mmCIF file of C-alpha atoms and ligand atoms in Angstrom:
data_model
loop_
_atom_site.group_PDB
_atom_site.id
_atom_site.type_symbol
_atom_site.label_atom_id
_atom_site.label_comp_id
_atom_site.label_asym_id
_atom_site.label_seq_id
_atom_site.Cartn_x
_atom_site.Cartn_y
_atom_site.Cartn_z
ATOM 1 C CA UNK A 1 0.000 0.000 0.000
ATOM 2 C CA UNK A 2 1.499 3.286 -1.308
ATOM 3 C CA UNK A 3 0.643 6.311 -2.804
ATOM 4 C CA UNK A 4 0.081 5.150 -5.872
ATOM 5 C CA UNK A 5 -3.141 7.092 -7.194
ATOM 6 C CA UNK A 6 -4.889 4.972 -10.256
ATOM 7 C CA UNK A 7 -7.535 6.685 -12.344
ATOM 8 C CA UNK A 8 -10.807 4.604 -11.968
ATOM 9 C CA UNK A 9 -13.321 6.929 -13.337
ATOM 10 C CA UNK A 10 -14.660 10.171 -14.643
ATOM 11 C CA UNK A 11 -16.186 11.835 -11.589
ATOM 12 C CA UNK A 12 -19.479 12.791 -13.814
ATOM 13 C CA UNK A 13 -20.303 9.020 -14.724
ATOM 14 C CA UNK A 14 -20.823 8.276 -10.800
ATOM 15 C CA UNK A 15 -23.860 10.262 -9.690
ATOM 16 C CA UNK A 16 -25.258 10.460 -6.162
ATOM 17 C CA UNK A 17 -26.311 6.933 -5.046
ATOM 18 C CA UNK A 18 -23.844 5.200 -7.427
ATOM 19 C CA UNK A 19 -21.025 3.010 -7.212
ATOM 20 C CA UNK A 20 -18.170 2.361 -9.912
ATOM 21 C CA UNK A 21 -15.897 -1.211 -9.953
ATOM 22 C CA UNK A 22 -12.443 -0.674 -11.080
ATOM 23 C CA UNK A 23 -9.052 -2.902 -10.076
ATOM 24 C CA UNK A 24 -6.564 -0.690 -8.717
ATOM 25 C CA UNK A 25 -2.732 -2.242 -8.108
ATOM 26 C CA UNK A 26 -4.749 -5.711 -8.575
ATOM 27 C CA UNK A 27 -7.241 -5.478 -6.067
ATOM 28 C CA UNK A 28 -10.794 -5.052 -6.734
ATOM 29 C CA UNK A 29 -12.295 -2.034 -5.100
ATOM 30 C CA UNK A 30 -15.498 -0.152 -5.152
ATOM 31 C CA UNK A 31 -15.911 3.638 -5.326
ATOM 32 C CA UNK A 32 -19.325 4.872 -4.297
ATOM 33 C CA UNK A 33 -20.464 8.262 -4.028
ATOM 34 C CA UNK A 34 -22.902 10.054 -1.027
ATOM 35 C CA UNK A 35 -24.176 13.113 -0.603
ATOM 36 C CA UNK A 36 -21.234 13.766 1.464
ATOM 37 C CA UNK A 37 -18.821 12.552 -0.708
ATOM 38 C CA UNK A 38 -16.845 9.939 -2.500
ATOM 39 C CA UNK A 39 -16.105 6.611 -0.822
ATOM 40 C CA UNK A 40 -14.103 3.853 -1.887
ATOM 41 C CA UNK A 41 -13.753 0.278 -0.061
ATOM 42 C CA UNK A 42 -12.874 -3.461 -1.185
ATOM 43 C CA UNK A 43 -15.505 -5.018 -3.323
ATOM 44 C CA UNK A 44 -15.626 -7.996 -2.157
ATOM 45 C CA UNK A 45 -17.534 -9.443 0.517
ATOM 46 C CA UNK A 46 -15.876 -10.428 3.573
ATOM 47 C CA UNK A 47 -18.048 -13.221 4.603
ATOM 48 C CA UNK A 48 -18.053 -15.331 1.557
ATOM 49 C CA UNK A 49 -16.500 -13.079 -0.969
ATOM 50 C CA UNK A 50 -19.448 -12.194 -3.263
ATOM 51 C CA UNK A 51 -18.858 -9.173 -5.607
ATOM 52 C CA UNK A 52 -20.756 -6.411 -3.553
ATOM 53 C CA UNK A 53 -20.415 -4.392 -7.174
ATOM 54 C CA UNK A 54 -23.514 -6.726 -7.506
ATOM 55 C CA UNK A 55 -25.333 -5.461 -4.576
ATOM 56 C CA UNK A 56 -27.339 -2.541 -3.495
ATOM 57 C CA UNK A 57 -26.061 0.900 -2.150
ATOM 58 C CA UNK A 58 -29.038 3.179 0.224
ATOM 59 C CA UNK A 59 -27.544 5.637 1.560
ATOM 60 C CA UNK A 60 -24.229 4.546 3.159
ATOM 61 C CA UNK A 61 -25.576 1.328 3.572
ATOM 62 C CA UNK A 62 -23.907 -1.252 0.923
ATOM 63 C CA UNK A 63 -26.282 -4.564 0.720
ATOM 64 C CA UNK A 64 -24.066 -8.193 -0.167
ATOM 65 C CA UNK A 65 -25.980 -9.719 -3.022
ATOM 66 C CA UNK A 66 -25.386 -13.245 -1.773
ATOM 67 C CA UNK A 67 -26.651 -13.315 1.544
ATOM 68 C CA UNK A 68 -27.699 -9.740 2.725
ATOM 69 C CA UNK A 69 -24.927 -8.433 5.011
ATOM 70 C CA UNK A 70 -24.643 -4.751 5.008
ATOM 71 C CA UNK A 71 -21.262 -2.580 5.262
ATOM 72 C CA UNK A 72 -20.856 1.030 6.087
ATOM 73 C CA UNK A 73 -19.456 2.465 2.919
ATOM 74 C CA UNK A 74 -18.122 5.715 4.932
ATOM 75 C CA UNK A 75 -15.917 3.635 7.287
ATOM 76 C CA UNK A 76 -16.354 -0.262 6.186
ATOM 77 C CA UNK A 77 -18.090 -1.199 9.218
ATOM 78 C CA UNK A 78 -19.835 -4.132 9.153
ATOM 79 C CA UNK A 79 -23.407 -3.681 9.948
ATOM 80 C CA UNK A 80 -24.551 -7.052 10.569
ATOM 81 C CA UNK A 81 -24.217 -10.879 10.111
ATOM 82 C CA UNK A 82 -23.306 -12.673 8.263
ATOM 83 C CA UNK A 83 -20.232 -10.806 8.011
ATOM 84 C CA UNK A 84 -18.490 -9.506 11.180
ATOM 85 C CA UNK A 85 -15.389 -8.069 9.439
ATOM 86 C CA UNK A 86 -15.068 -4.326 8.118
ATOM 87 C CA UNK A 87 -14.306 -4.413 4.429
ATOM 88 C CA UNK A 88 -10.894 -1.908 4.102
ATOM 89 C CA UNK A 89 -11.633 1.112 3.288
ATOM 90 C CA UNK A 90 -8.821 3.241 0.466
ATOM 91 C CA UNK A 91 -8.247 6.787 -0.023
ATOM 92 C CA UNK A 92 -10.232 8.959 -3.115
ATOM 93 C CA UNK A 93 -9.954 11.841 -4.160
ATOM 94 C CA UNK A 94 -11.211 14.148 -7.369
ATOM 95 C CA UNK A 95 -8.108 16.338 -9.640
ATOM 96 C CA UNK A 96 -9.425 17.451 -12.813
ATOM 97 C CA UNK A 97 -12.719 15.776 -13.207
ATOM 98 C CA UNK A 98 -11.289 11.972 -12.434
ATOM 99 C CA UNK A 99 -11.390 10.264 -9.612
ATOM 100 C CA UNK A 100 -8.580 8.332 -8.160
ATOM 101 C CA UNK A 101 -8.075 6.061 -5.538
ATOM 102 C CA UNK A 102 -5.150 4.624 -3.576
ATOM 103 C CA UNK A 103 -5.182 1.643 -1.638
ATOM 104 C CA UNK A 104 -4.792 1.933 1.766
ATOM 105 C CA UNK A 105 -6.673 3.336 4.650
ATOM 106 C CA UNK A 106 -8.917 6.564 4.406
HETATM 107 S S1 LIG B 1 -20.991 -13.307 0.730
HETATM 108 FE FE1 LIG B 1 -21.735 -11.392 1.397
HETATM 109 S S2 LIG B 1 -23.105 -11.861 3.008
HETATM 110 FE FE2 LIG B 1 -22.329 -13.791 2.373
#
């Protein structure tokens, strides 16, 4: 984990309420964006490892398409079983209309 900042996405394609997959330094992450802001955490599930690109964002509230946990997109918390570990959480940020992300903690 560095500070290697990967271009994932043109801020404009992810609106309020939407989430964008990408692969940054060969891990697949998950940018979604609030009202407060941009958020970017692992996407994939860790309870059983489902693609949570396939699931359902309300709010901050990220829903696992496989069996329903929920995660905290702000801070990764894991909101309730099935899965009792936080998904990691990376640092995002917007320069000239992209957004980037690094791995690592926010
Ligand atoms: S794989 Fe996500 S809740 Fe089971």
């Amino acid at each position: 984990m560095g500070d290697h900042w990967q271009d994932v996405a043109a801020e404009a394609d992810i609106p309020v309420g939407g989430m964008q997959a990408a692969v940054v330094d060969g891990r697949r992450i998950l940018v979604c964006r609030l009202r407060e802001g941009l958020f970017a955490v692992d996407a994939t599930c860790t309870h059983a490892a489902a693609a949570l690109d396939e699931g359902w964002l309300r709010g901050y509230r990220l829903s696992c398409p496989l069996h329903g946990a929920a995660f905290d997109v702000r801070d990764g918390r894991a909101l309730g079983p099935p899965a009792f570990h936080w998904l990691p959480t990376h640092r995002v940020r917007v320069e000239g209309g992209r957004v980037l992300v690094a791995l690592g903690r926010a």
